[in-house]
XYZ file of C-alpha atoms in Angstrom:
775
model
C 29.824 131.517 70.998
C 27.431 132.159 68.030
C 26.941 129.066 65.964
C 26.832 128.678 62.303
C 23.841 128.058 60.475
C 23.207 124.338 59.638
C 20.105 121.998 60.018
C 20.088 120.466 63.768
C 17.551 117.566 63.839
C 16.078 116.592 67.181
C 15.182 113.265 66.709
C 18.580 112.812 67.710
C 20.531 110.375 69.885
C 20.665 111.097 73.620
C 23.851 111.565 74.984
C 25.346 111.526 78.651
C 27.635 114.336 79.826
C 30.500 114.603 81.950
C 32.399 117.521 83.388
C 35.955 118.314 83.859
C 37.412 119.145 86.983
C 39.916 121.567 85.870
C 38.422 124.459 88.219
C 41.592 126.943 88.036
C 43.650 125.020 85.723
C 43.173 125.015 82.109
C 42.806 122.511 79.207
C 45.416 123.098 76.773
C 43.759 121.254 73.978
C 43.307 123.989 71.752
C 46.389 125.805 72.531
C 48.037 122.356 71.394
C 45.714 122.053 68.317
C 46.487 125.316 67.123
C 50.439 125.079 67.486
C 50.347 121.631 65.499
C 48.270 123.327 62.838
C 50.932 125.833 62.514
C 53.556 123.197 61.914
C 51.309 121.077 59.553
C 49.434 122.559 57.172
C 47.501 118.745 56.395
C 45.814 119.411 59.767
C 43.638 122.262 58.508
C 42.812 120.449 55.549
C 41.650 117.495 57.693
C 39.600 119.851 59.565
C 38.004 121.466 56.647
C 36.959 117.578 55.688
C 35.840 116.708 58.872
C 33.542 119.572 59.574
C 31.993 119.349 56.257
C 31.224 115.423 56.804
C 29.945 116.114 60.136
C 27.620 118.690 58.854
C 26.479 116.113 56.410
C 26.092 113.418 58.967
C 24.131 115.520 61.151
C 22.038 117.022 58.420
C 21.425 113.304 57.005
C 21.576 114.332 53.551
C 24.964 112.463 52.447
C 25.912 109.595 54.549
C 27.215 107.998 51.650
C 30.616 110.284 51.665
C 30.849 109.809 55.399
C 32.608 106.925 57.576
C 33.517 104.066 55.224
C 32.123 101.474 58.011
C 32.477 97.839 56.671
C 31.784 95.418 59.399
C 29.883 97.546 62.121
C 26.761 99.704 61.771
C 25.190 101.506 64.538
C 21.656 103.192 64.991
C 21.155 106.068 66.944
C 20.028 103.721 69.981
C 23.193 101.398 69.738
C 26.431 101.966 72.423
C 29.665 102.375 70.935
C 32.129 100.294 72.616
C 35.502 101.949 72.675
C 38.803 100.200 73.916
C 41.379 102.388 75.929
C 45.088 101.708 77.162
C 46.425 103.660 80.203
C 50.263 104.537 80.181
C 51.685 105.609 83.382
C 54.633 107.333 82.965
C 56.612 107.906 86.202
C 59.767 108.351 88.574
C 58.511 106.007 91.566
C 56.405 109.314 93.230
C 52.933 109.899 93.473
C 52.677 109.719 89.815
C 53.148 106.119 89.919
C 49.173 105.382 89.960
C 47.895 101.932 91.214
C 45.876 99.983 89.057
C 42.616 100.510 91.104
C 42.759 104.212 90.602
C 42.790 103.449 86.709
C 39.506 100.752 87.204
C 37.541 103.684 88.948
C 38.376 106.132 86.052
C 37.015 103.795 83.739
C 33.909 103.122 85.685
C 33.759 106.828 86.462
C 33.909 107.520 82.429
C 31.101 104.982 81.718
C 28.754 106.515 84.057
C 29.070 109.744 82.899
C 28.952 108.892 78.919
C 25.895 106.644 79.598
C 24.278 109.477 81.669
C 24.093 107.334 84.820
C 25.142 110.243 86.949
C 22.417 112.444 88.826
C 21.325 115.328 86.047
C 18.553 116.594 88.434
C 20.587 119.679 89.162
C 20.626 120.740 85.552
C 18.629 123.987 85.351
C 15.066 123.836 83.764
C 15.986 125.506 80.593
C 18.652 122.874 79.781
C 16.957 119.683 80.741
C 15.047 119.006 77.353
C 18.820 119.506 75.767
C 20.456 117.026 78.280
C 22.317 114.346 75.854
C 23.320 110.512 76.365
C 26.289 109.581 74.857
C 26.000 105.756 74.966
C 29.862 105.467 75.216
C 30.998 102.176 76.772
C 34.881 102.508 77.698
C 37.094 99.296 77.934
C 40.336 98.893 79.054
C 41.890 96.364 76.466
C 42.508 92.669 77.092
C 44.598 92.260 74.211
C 47.992 94.430 73.398
C 48.782 95.033 69.854
C 50.829 91.687 69.525
C 47.535 89.745 70.875
C 49.012 89.102 73.886
C 46.755 89.386 77.208
C 46.897 92.681 79.135
C 45.038 94.759 81.500
C 45.263 97.643 79.264
C 47.871 99.532 81.682
C 51.434 100.027 80.918
C 54.187 101.411 83.042
C 57.245 103.233 81.953
C 59.951 104.724 84.359
C 61.238 107.996 82.660
C 62.603 111.443 83.654
C 60.032 112.819 81.046
C 57.054 112.425 83.647
C 58.581 115.763 84.319
C 56.934 118.077 81.864
C 57.972 116.011 78.876
C 54.612 116.371 77.076
C 54.173 114.817 73.538
C 57.683 113.267 74.450
C 56.399 111.880 77.299
C 53.925 109.504 74.969
C 55.942 106.354 75.390
C 54.501 102.844 74.476
C 51.661 104.209 72.338
C 49.251 101.571 71.020
C 48.057 102.009 67.389
C 45.563 105.051 68.158
C 42.769 103.591 65.353
C 42.791 100.865 67.828
C 42.923 102.166 71.058
C 42.315 105.366 73.011
C 45.671 106.007 74.357
C 45.524 107.989 78.042
C 48.872 109.162 79.406
C 49.417 110.118 83.250
C 52.642 111.940 83.991
C 53.934 114.107 87.041
C 53.381 117.525 85.364
C 52.475 118.822 82.001
C 54.544 121.678 80.589
C 57.941 122.700 82.418
C 57.079 126.186 81.970
C 53.205 126.513 81.604
C 52.271 130.138 80.295
C 48.689 129.993 82.397
C 49.546 128.140 85.525
C 49.730 124.346 85.724
C 48.234 122.681 83.081
C 45.610 119.873 83.977
C 45.399 117.837 80.601
C 45.190 118.005 76.795
C 43.779 115.909 73.821
C 44.286 115.460 70.400
C 41.660 116.136 67.975
C 40.729 113.935 65.107
C 42.303 116.369 62.352
C 45.650 116.206 64.136
C 45.221 112.598 64.942
C 44.851 112.440 61.150
C 48.228 114.100 60.124
C 50.353 113.214 63.415
C 48.992 109.809 64.677
C 52.070 109.495 66.749
C 50.632 112.293 69.083
C 47.229 111.119 69.222
C 45.391 110.502 72.631
C 45.118 112.325 76.063
C 47.847 113.092 78.565
C 47.183 114.394 82.173
C 48.625 115.459 85.257
C 48.289 112.345 87.225
C 47.026 114.282 90.472
C 43.903 115.188 88.355
C 42.927 111.370 87.826
C 40.588 111.925 91.197
C 38.983 115.285 90.084
C 35.576 113.447 89.259
C 33.262 111.582 91.437
C 31.668 108.375 90.288
C 29.075 108.850 92.569
C 25.399 109.563 91.010
C 25.155 113.027 91.954
C 28.935 113.651 91.140
C 30.506 115.919 88.637
C 32.710 114.713 85.849
C 36.343 115.380 85.454
C 39.211 116.282 83.500
C 39.384 112.864 81.445
C 35.688 113.198 80.767
C 36.339 116.790 79.296
C 39.628 115.671 77.417
C 37.803 112.431 75.615
C 35.099 115.246 74.360
C 37.854 116.511 72.642
C 39.082 113.194 71.293
C 35.597 113.008 69.590
C 36.200 116.444 67.939
C 34.071 118.776 70.714
C 35.494 122.178 71.258
C 34.902 124.415 74.915
C 31.511 125.762 75.086
C 33.143 128.823 74.974
C 34.752 128.362 71.539
C 37.805 127.254 70.170
C 40.133 128.712 72.436
C 41.343 127.921 76.311
C 40.841 131.517 77.519
C 37.462 131.903 78.998
C 36.319 135.189 80.485
C 34.834 138.559 79.792
C 38.159 140.345 79.499
C 39.540 138.043 76.624
C 39.359 139.516 72.919
C 36.438 138.518 71.052
C 34.202 137.333 74.252
C 31.018 135.977 73.220
C 31.707 135.656 69.683
C 33.794 132.229 69.732
C 31.844 129.137 67.797
C 32.060 125.409 69.385
C 29.930 124.437 66.150
C 27.047 123.123 68.488
C 23.703 124.977 68.185
C 22.243 124.013 71.446
C 25.335 125.160 73.655
C 24.304 129.003 73.631
C 26.965 131.505 73.263
C 29.186 132.103 76.444
C 32.508 133.592 77.401
C 33.222 130.958 79.487
C 34.132 130.696 83.322
C 37.043 129.587 84.918
C 35.797 127.939 88.062
C 32.520 128.818 89.973
C 29.296 128.287 88.578
C 27.207 131.109 87.036
C 24.189 129.101 86.538
C 21.967 131.575 84.972
C 24.849 133.656 82.816
C 23.220 135.802 80.265
C 26.000 137.575 79.518
C 26.321 136.310 75.920
C 23.000 134.629 75.327
C 20.377 136.994 76.101
C 17.655 136.407 73.085
C 19.595 133.249 71.626
C 17.872 131.669 68.667
C 18.632 129.986 65.210
C 16.631 129.905 62.397
C 17.107 126.551 60.131
C 15.993 126.150 56.317
C 14.488 122.743 55.659
C 15.044 120.559 52.475
C 11.531 122.094 51.105
C 12.725 125.721 51.172
C 10.851 126.479 54.275
C 12.365 127.685 57.780
C 11.830 127.236 61.470
C 13.139 128.941 64.390
C 14.874 127.259 67.380
C 14.407 129.369 70.460
C 17.155 127.907 72.753
C 18.006 128.913 76.187
C 19.095 132.572 77.021
C 21.478 131.144 79.420
C 24.994 129.979 78.913
C 25.228 126.119 79.777
C 27.193 126.327 82.542
C 26.825 122.898 83.736
C 28.518 121.574 80.327
C 31.201 119.209 80.592
C 33.099 121.010 77.933
C 32.990 124.131 80.161
C 35.522 125.139 83.105
C 33.189 125.846 85.761
C 32.897 123.449 88.842
C 29.301 122.082 88.231
C 29.819 120.181 85.132
C 27.313 117.345 84.331
C 26.113 117.125 81.074
C 26.522 116.955 77.496
C 23.852 118.383 75.249
C 22.336 116.561 72.428
C 23.930 118.434 69.839
C 27.583 117.445 71.325
C 26.405 113.717 71.323
C 25.292 114.484 67.530
C 28.929 115.749 66.963
C 30.729 113.177 68.896
C 28.995 110.225 67.455
C 29.614 111.921 63.614
C 33.313 111.826 64.629
C 33.006 107.875 65.718
C 31.693 107.607 61.915
C 34.312 109.214 60.267
C 37.580 108.095 59.532
C 39.675 110.839 59.935
C 41.579 110.472 62.982
C 40.956 106.788 62.697
C 37.969 107.092 64.988
C 35.816 105.051 63.113
C 37.850 101.899 63.529
C 37.562 102.253 67.254
C 34.106 100.639 67.605
C 34.447 98.347 64.488
C 33.620 94.939 65.444
C 36.756 93.608 63.928
C 38.852 96.127 66.290
C 36.814 95.128 69.098
C 37.909 91.323 68.899
C 41.301 92.918 68.110
C 41.831 94.545 71.277
C 39.860 91.806 73.312
C 37.220 93.891 74.841
C 34.687 91.632 74.179
C 36.266 89.013 76.212
C 36.419 88.961 79.746
C 39.625 90.192 81.242
C 42.095 87.721 82.212
C 44.377 87.209 85.571
C 47.527 87.883 84.787
C 50.797 87.666 86.864
C 52.460 90.557 88.732
C 55.075 92.477 87.140
C 57.612 92.974 89.519
C 59.205 96.241 90.137
C 60.705 98.179 93.220
C 62.088 101.376 94.590
C 64.761 101.990 96.860
C 65.191 105.099 99.278
C 67.566 106.049 101.833
C 64.693 107.109 104.448
C 61.054 106.066 103.974
C 60.142 109.474 103.572
C 62.501 110.644 100.897
C 61.198 111.657 97.377
C 64.279 110.410 95.694
C 65.363 106.705 94.581
C 68.846 105.665 96.229
C 70.730 102.921 94.823
C 74.231 103.551 96.423
C 74.662 102.820 99.993
C 77.737 102.132 102.156
C 78.232 99.091 104.752
C 75.810 99.540 107.636
C 73.633 101.990 106.192
C 70.043 100.942 105.843
C 67.741 101.542 102.457
C 64.425 100.958 102.317
C 63.107 98.684 99.670
C 59.500 99.467 98.571
C 57.350 96.623 96.452
C 55.803 98.491 93.266
C 54.793 95.253 91.529
C 51.566 95.787 89.542
C 49.215 93.911 87.089
C 47.721 92.044 90.043
C 47.040 91.731 93.677
C 50.226 90.936 95.171
C 49.368 88.263 98.228
C 52.863 86.947 98.776
C 56.516 88.279 98.071
C 59.913 86.987 98.670
C 62.909 89.134 98.295
C 66.814 87.721 98.131
C 69.713 89.241 97.983
C 72.762 87.274 97.378
C 75.366 86.721 94.801
C 75.065 85.588 91.204
C 77.467 83.157 90.223
C 77.340 84.132 86.468
C 77.368 87.990 86.923
C 80.837 89.176 86.473
C 82.298 91.598 88.628
C 79.826 91.154 91.359
C 81.061 90.702 95.041
C 78.560 88.334 97.002
C 76.616 90.269 99.608
C 75.025 88.046 102.454
C 71.642 86.674 101.631
C 68.739 87.927 103.134
C 65.099 87.101 102.950
C 62.298 89.169 103.481
C 58.771 87.970 103.182
C 55.821 89.728 103.579
C 51.929 88.285 103.630
C 48.787 89.624 102.472
C 48.396 93.425 102.598
C 51.826 93.761 103.917
C 52.972 92.805 100.764
C 52.872 96.400 99.621
C 54.836 97.699 102.433
C 58.238 98.693 102.767
C 61.144 97.181 104.807
C 64.801 98.170 105.574
C 67.957 96.149 104.988
C 71.871 96.849 105.284
C 74.790 95.552 103.903
C 78.325 94.631 104.756
C 79.977 93.080 101.876
C 81.021 95.675 98.843
C 80.087 95.366 95.366
C 76.824 95.124 93.233
C 74.173 93.683 95.048
C 71.944 91.195 93.191
C 68.359 91.250 93.877
C 65.508 88.651 93.392
C 62.018 89.197 93.825
C 59.315 86.570 93.614
C 55.782 87.823 93.809
C 52.688 85.711 93.996
C 49.409 87.068 92.396
C 45.834 86.429 93.504
C 45.400 83.081 91.666
C 48.162 83.545 88.930
C 51.071 82.243 90.266
C 54.623 83.393 91.087
C 56.939 85.528 89.071
C 60.240 85.491 89.927
C 62.563 88.532 88.395
C 66.154 89.094 89.058
C 67.763 92.792 89.509
C 71.512 92.159 89.183
C 73.088 95.905 89.245
C 70.498 97.978 90.916
C 72.470 98.393 94.288
C 75.943 99.046 95.020
C 77.580 98.811 98.498
C 80.919 101.035 99.021
C 84.163 99.903 100.498
C 83.850 99.615 104.396
C 87.060 102.047 104.911
C 88.414 105.264 103.089
C 91.169 105.141 101.003
C 93.773 107.447 101.867
C 93.576 110.416 99.644
C 97.031 111.812 99.719
C 98.635 109.313 97.255
C 95.732 108.567 95.220
C 94.817 109.393 91.629
C 91.560 108.053 89.584
C 92.821 107.640 85.970
C 89.968 105.487 85.179
C 92.431 102.982 83.535
C 90.561 99.941 85.097
C 92.137 100.252 88.662
C 89.584 100.767 91.136
C 87.092 101.397 88.206
C 84.652 98.772 89.724
C 84.638 100.539 92.863
C 83.749 104.106 91.329
C 80.046 102.953 89.921
C 77.888 104.737 87.596
C 74.181 105.107 87.052
C 71.988 105.448 84.221
C 68.835 105.870 85.950
C 66.414 106.265 83.185
C 68.299 103.901 80.868
C 68.805 106.533 77.813
C 71.898 107.812 75.951
C 72.199 110.712 78.399
C 74.908 108.819 80.584
C 78.275 108.252 82.304
C 80.455 105.891 80.760
C 84.140 104.904 80.240
C 86.091 106.462 77.403
C 88.784 105.289 75.354
C 90.314 109.073 75.438
C 92.417 110.830 78.169
C 94.338 113.571 79.374
C 97.677 111.569 79.076
C 96.494 108.002 78.190
C 93.556 106.380 76.418
C 91.282 106.314 79.738
C 88.718 108.808 80.900
C 84.905 108.998 82.106
C 82.706 110.460 79.700
C 79.368 111.864 80.188
C 77.290 111.574 76.801
C 75.809 114.851 76.388
C 75.684 114.864 72.683
C 71.867 114.147 71.099
C 72.004 111.872 68.225
C 68.664 112.854 67.380
C 69.781 116.316 66.481
C 69.685 119.799 68.066
C 65.891 119.849 68.173
C 64.313 119.279 71.858
C 62.966 116.270 73.121
C 61.342 117.660 75.872
C 62.290 119.503 78.947
C 64.576 117.249 80.718
C 65.221 119.007 83.740
C 64.348 115.656 85.327
C 67.022 113.579 84.114
C 70.161 113.069 85.771
C 73.040 110.496 85.888
C 75.430 109.955 88.796
C 78.989 108.276 89.509
C 80.316 107.973 92.825
C 83.887 107.848 94.151
C 85.150 105.086 96.491
C 85.323 106.455 100.030
C 88.484 108.701 100.588
C 90.271 109.407 103.762
C 90.791 112.776 103.733
C 92.320 113.284 107.294
C 96.030 113.998 106.041
C 94.835 117.182 105.041
C 93.488 118.456 108.240
C 94.616 121.944 108.861
C 96.051 122.249 105.171
C 94.413 123.501 102.142
C 92.474 120.798 100.323
C 91.661 120.833 96.579
C 89.561 118.284 94.520
C 91.125 118.572 91.387
C 90.535 117.084 87.918
C 90.664 117.717 84.245
C 88.070 118.180 82.117
C 87.171 118.793 78.410
C 83.708 119.695 76.736
C 82.211 121.580 73.827
C 78.892 123.340 73.656
C 76.406 123.017 70.575
C 75.460 126.482 70.997
C 77.751 129.532 70.527
C 76.025 131.552 73.451
C 77.302 130.877 76.587
C 74.293 131.685 78.642
C 72.223 129.038 76.706
C 74.978 126.178 78.193
C 72.234 124.764 80.336
C 73.990 121.563 81.489
C 75.125 121.348 85.192
C 77.850 119.020 86.938
C 76.724 119.169 90.535
C 79.186 117.656 93.000
C 78.312 116.588 96.567
C 79.920 114.917 99.188
C 78.645 112.679 102.151
C 80.496 111.920 105.640
C 77.823 109.679 107.206
C 77.516 106.779 104.951
C 75.985 108.268 101.633
C 72.874 109.041 103.892
C 73.040 112.728 103.706
C 74.758 114.756 101.007
C 76.179 118.056 100.864
C 76.775 120.388 97.855
C 80.564 121.267 97.145
C 79.838 122.877 93.772
C 77.900 123.639 90.779
C 79.854 123.745 87.539
C 77.916 125.428 84.796
C 78.598 127.831 81.894
C 82.445 128.324 81.119
C 83.725 125.996 83.917
C 81.810 123.614 82.159
C 82.543 123.969 78.553
C 86.362 124.830 77.558
C 86.428 123.813 73.787
C 83.476 126.088 72.465
C 80.889 125.221 69.878
C 81.112 122.028 67.759
C 77.767 120.613 66.439
C 79.117 117.175 65.832
C 79.610 114.789 68.816
C 83.048 116.152 70.319
C 86.180 113.782 71.487
C 89.398 115.478 72.818
C 92.363 114.663 70.345
C 95.395 115.950 72.394
C 96.299 117.090 75.611
C 95.819 120.816 74.614
C 91.970 120.100 74.847
C 92.127 119.599 78.324
C 91.723 122.194 80.893
C 92.197 122.043 85.013
C 89.607 122.178 87.619
C 90.244 122.955 91.388
C 87.462 122.974 94.162
C 88.121 123.700 97.752
C 87.328 120.971 99.971
C 85.786 122.275 103.559
C 87.289 121.255 106.569
C 83.936 119.487 107.380
C 84.388 117.097 104.487
C 87.818 115.862 105.612
C 87.060 112.687 107.442
C 88.266 109.410 107.350
C 85.482 108.109 105.175
C 84.182 110.976 102.878
C 82.275 109.894 99.292
C 81.858 111.989 96.406
C 78.725 111.814 94.212
C 79.282 113.434 90.596
C 75.566 114.100 89.132
C 75.209 115.295 85.767
C 72.092 117.227 84.864
C 71.372 117.900 81.169
C 69.304 120.673 80.515
C 68.069 122.620 83.708
C 67.796 126.270 84.594
C 69.688 127.823 87.353
C 68.168 130.701 88.932
C 70.175 134.212 90.282
C 70.792 132.492 93.510
C 72.869 129.731 91.626
C 69.789 127.202 92.397
C 68.178 124.492 90.255
C 64.726 126.664 88.727
C 62.657 123.445 88.682
C 59.871 125.399 87.230
C 61.563 125.581 84.001
C 64.066 123.608 81.932
C 65.598 122.932 78.279
C 66.880 120.643 76.284
C 70.602 120.057 76.720
C 72.801 122.246 74.303
C 75.938 120.413 75.603
C 78.042 118.106 73.690
C 79.752 115.351 75.463
C 81.632 116.183 78.414
C 84.821 114.197 79.836
C 86.899 113.950 83.040
C 90.045 112.536 83.972
C 92.677 112.420 86.609
C 90.234 113.048 89.800
C 92.712 113.537 92.594
C 93.343 115.393 96.132
C 96.173 117.776 96.693
C 97.126 120.985 98.901
C 97.933 122.626 95.423
C 95.348 123.572 92.491
C 95.295 121.535 89.314
C 97.422 123.461 86.659
C 98.728 122.724 83.202
C 102.197 123.562 82.438
C 102.571 125.053 79.064
C 105.793 127.024 77.569
C 106.617 128.357 74.275
C 110.238 127.328 72.902
C 110.156 128.933 69.840
C 107.712 126.986 67.659
C 107.813 124.077 69.853
C 105.356 123.440 72.948
C 106.308 121.448 75.946
C 104.179 120.252 79.173
C 104.969 118.438 82.070
C 101.945 116.392 83.099
C 100.504 115.467 85.328
C 101.494 118.015 87.511
C 101.407 117.544 90.527
C 101.916 113.818 90.455
C 102.474 110.843 92.932
C 103.299 108.424 90.275
C 105.006 108.913 86.376
C 105.559 112.197 84.862
C 105.606 112.935 81.229
C 106.917 115.399 79.382
C 105.121 116.112 75.975
C 106.919 118.134 73.326
C 104.999 119.215 70.101
C 105.819 120.737 66.655
C 109.559 120.003 67.084
C 110.235 117.523 64.172
C 113.400 115.632 63.800
C 115.066 117.559 67.000
C 116.923 115.791 69.594
C 115.294 116.303 73.093
C 117.388 116.151 76.334
C 115.439 115.881 79.794
C 117.172 116.712 82.947
C 115.521 116.062 86.273
C 117.106 117.632 89.463
C 115.800 117.710 93.127
C 115.455 120.754 94.962
C 119.101 120.516 96.042
C 120.205 120.504 92.531
C 121.048 116.989 92.551
C 120.373 115.051 89.252
C 117.842 112.197 89.701
C 117.160 111.487 86.258
C 118.190 112.162 82.354
C 117.185 110.941 79.127
C 117.376 112.074 75.522
C 115.124 111.168 72.263
C 115.134 111.983 68.849
C 111.627 113.947 67.950
C 109.991 112.375 65.057
C 106.592 113.403 64.049
C 104.188 116.099 65.458
C 104.609 115.009 69.070
C 106.411 112.755 71.313
C 105.986 112.152 75.139
C 108.937 110.958 77.271
C 108.485 109.291 80.661
C 110.142 110.399 83.781
C 109.432 107.085 85.756
C 108.015 107.030 89.184
C 111.002 105.643 91.026
C 113.189 108.486 89.837
C 110.956 110.932 91.841
C 109.782 108.582 94.494
C 110.214 111.283 97.389
C 107.688 113.632 97.594
C 108.776 117.119 96.900
C 109.847 119.582 94.414
C 111.845 118.880 91.131
C 113.052 120.997 88.491
C 112.540 119.385 85.066
C 114.689 120.837 82.231
C 113.719 120.584 78.368
C 116.940 121.066 75.976
C 116.081 121.215 72.165
C 119.116 122.389 70.275
C 120.369 125.849 71.331
C 116.897 126.386 73.435
C 116.451 125.446 77.123
C 113.324 125.884 79.567
C 113.050 124.600 83.165
C 109.689 123.612 84.794
C 108.766 122.987 88.247
C 107.178 119.532 89.291
C 105.618 118.653 92.164
C 105.280 115.392 93.706
C 103.183 114.342 96.512
């Protein structure tokens, strides 16, 4: 890139370089920077201010206008001490980084930023330009509340899957700490392949401090080597962006000779000769853009001088994309130190002596007790957690405690007397010692209900931390409930046996609702985003489950069997193609060990009430629609469990499967389900017209009471006559209708014999007969 002319004094500081291990994967910092600028014009203003002051700082002309330091003064030979906090955003997968990897990262950064790495491989032309940054990074020893910390936080959240800026949970004040986040992957739909990382440059940090920091794909924490002859990694590269460095190939994320404007982009540093950049590989003597490269500088006396820079790209620069990155230049060191001495983005406060005391980097790291945590899986090789099980099925409990070396751990499974609705499970204790404290073990349960779990973990010289998890694992009933006479109404009957799981503890979840098909009870998935229609990331990783109690479906052997329910839901988009929520229904016949897909309910099968931009709640029976799903013969066992899994905001490919390479924010509103039952007959809603009057017989089929619902017949006498298939009258009643709607009960005792009944509704001179199925 061609540089703007400005004085570059070479009696400057020395800096150390460290390279990014991005090989074939781009850094998205500049793309994000341009995106931020488009959304906030203040960023461009801060950029102009910062560039002007950086040039003044480097020229040593008007330092008084630069960083307004009060308690710390640095010479060119001093080290800068910089507090760091690392946030691990995880789903208990490999992205749940152990503390040791983070300690190694800090040590590796310090090596490269102090030029303790071996730079002997730097080609001769650039050896005079190697810069030594003299930055020392420290994991904070005090959190923002002044409490002891090791500078590491953990957050269990689905936004580890492509949440990007929205995955920046638990940010500590960015003017006091450099925040680094690790997530499972960046970008749900990256345009340039897998994105390794991106950082927030100071002008963006000044305008949007809540975005400030580095976010990285977890797998690249090890892409640098902290051996003397090693090359640098992606976090070292991103840290350069934090201190206002651009890529050596310019203000772009797009290296290569085929790009528009190749060789013309400027990184604002003169001793990094122009280059079109290189994505991987190592072209040590690349002269494509830098042949005969020099700069002419004017001095303060009106004279000029010529600086004859190397006629080769600085391929080994940390801010390049090549595979041999080991150095910063002296000009980059000057630019980074200038950013640290400027108040834009709060960088000047990081190394201030008052802030160093606030963050505790000037005191030794304290021993802290472990933080207890665990994962549960159906098998040791499973990639997902499992919190629902059946009696006799083993679960694997994996210790995920962190914050200290665990030397001893005790697990207790048993009842908690103070916890309502908990059925006591047998007490089991598992004790592991030494290194085995981090290992897994299996356990099976026999007593239904929620299993209270207590973990007591002892750290290395830090005592024991005891934590109770009272509603983590649920054990189903031991026998199946006969399905031919069972209806789940969500009216407190058996609701404790149909557990719900809000895995990520967010507002998208299953819950009981005070509204229903014909009573005031149902189950609701809260899909309405109270934060508005704007996306909150790409939440394809979010899902929530509820499970049926085990069902005995053997009475349907050789017959048709339908899983029936009624639903009511609206959408926040008028384009059905954009309805991207999915209700997945699975079944298991082996005690919840394996699951088979029964159906994926999407689009117009999920939404029946059109578009509504406020939170949706059904207000009458006419708001509900029936759904029937055929249950295959393989599922008609004496012990079949059904799982109802709601995914807000996913993509479905042409084969009807999830496309996990993409995702979108949820466009759905609230979704309601009611009256889940099994029948030979599909669910139907009987609706007839009697002049201006509507009549429904619900539920139909039924195995209990039935109701005749009459609407829009104010001040009318309604007579109900029920006869069996032979014509014998089994029930009759009449009722005066006042108001818009009335519900007339047909008691179960009048229709207790399974079969077909005829329900005749008479109002004035109008009459209509409907069929009622009782099973």
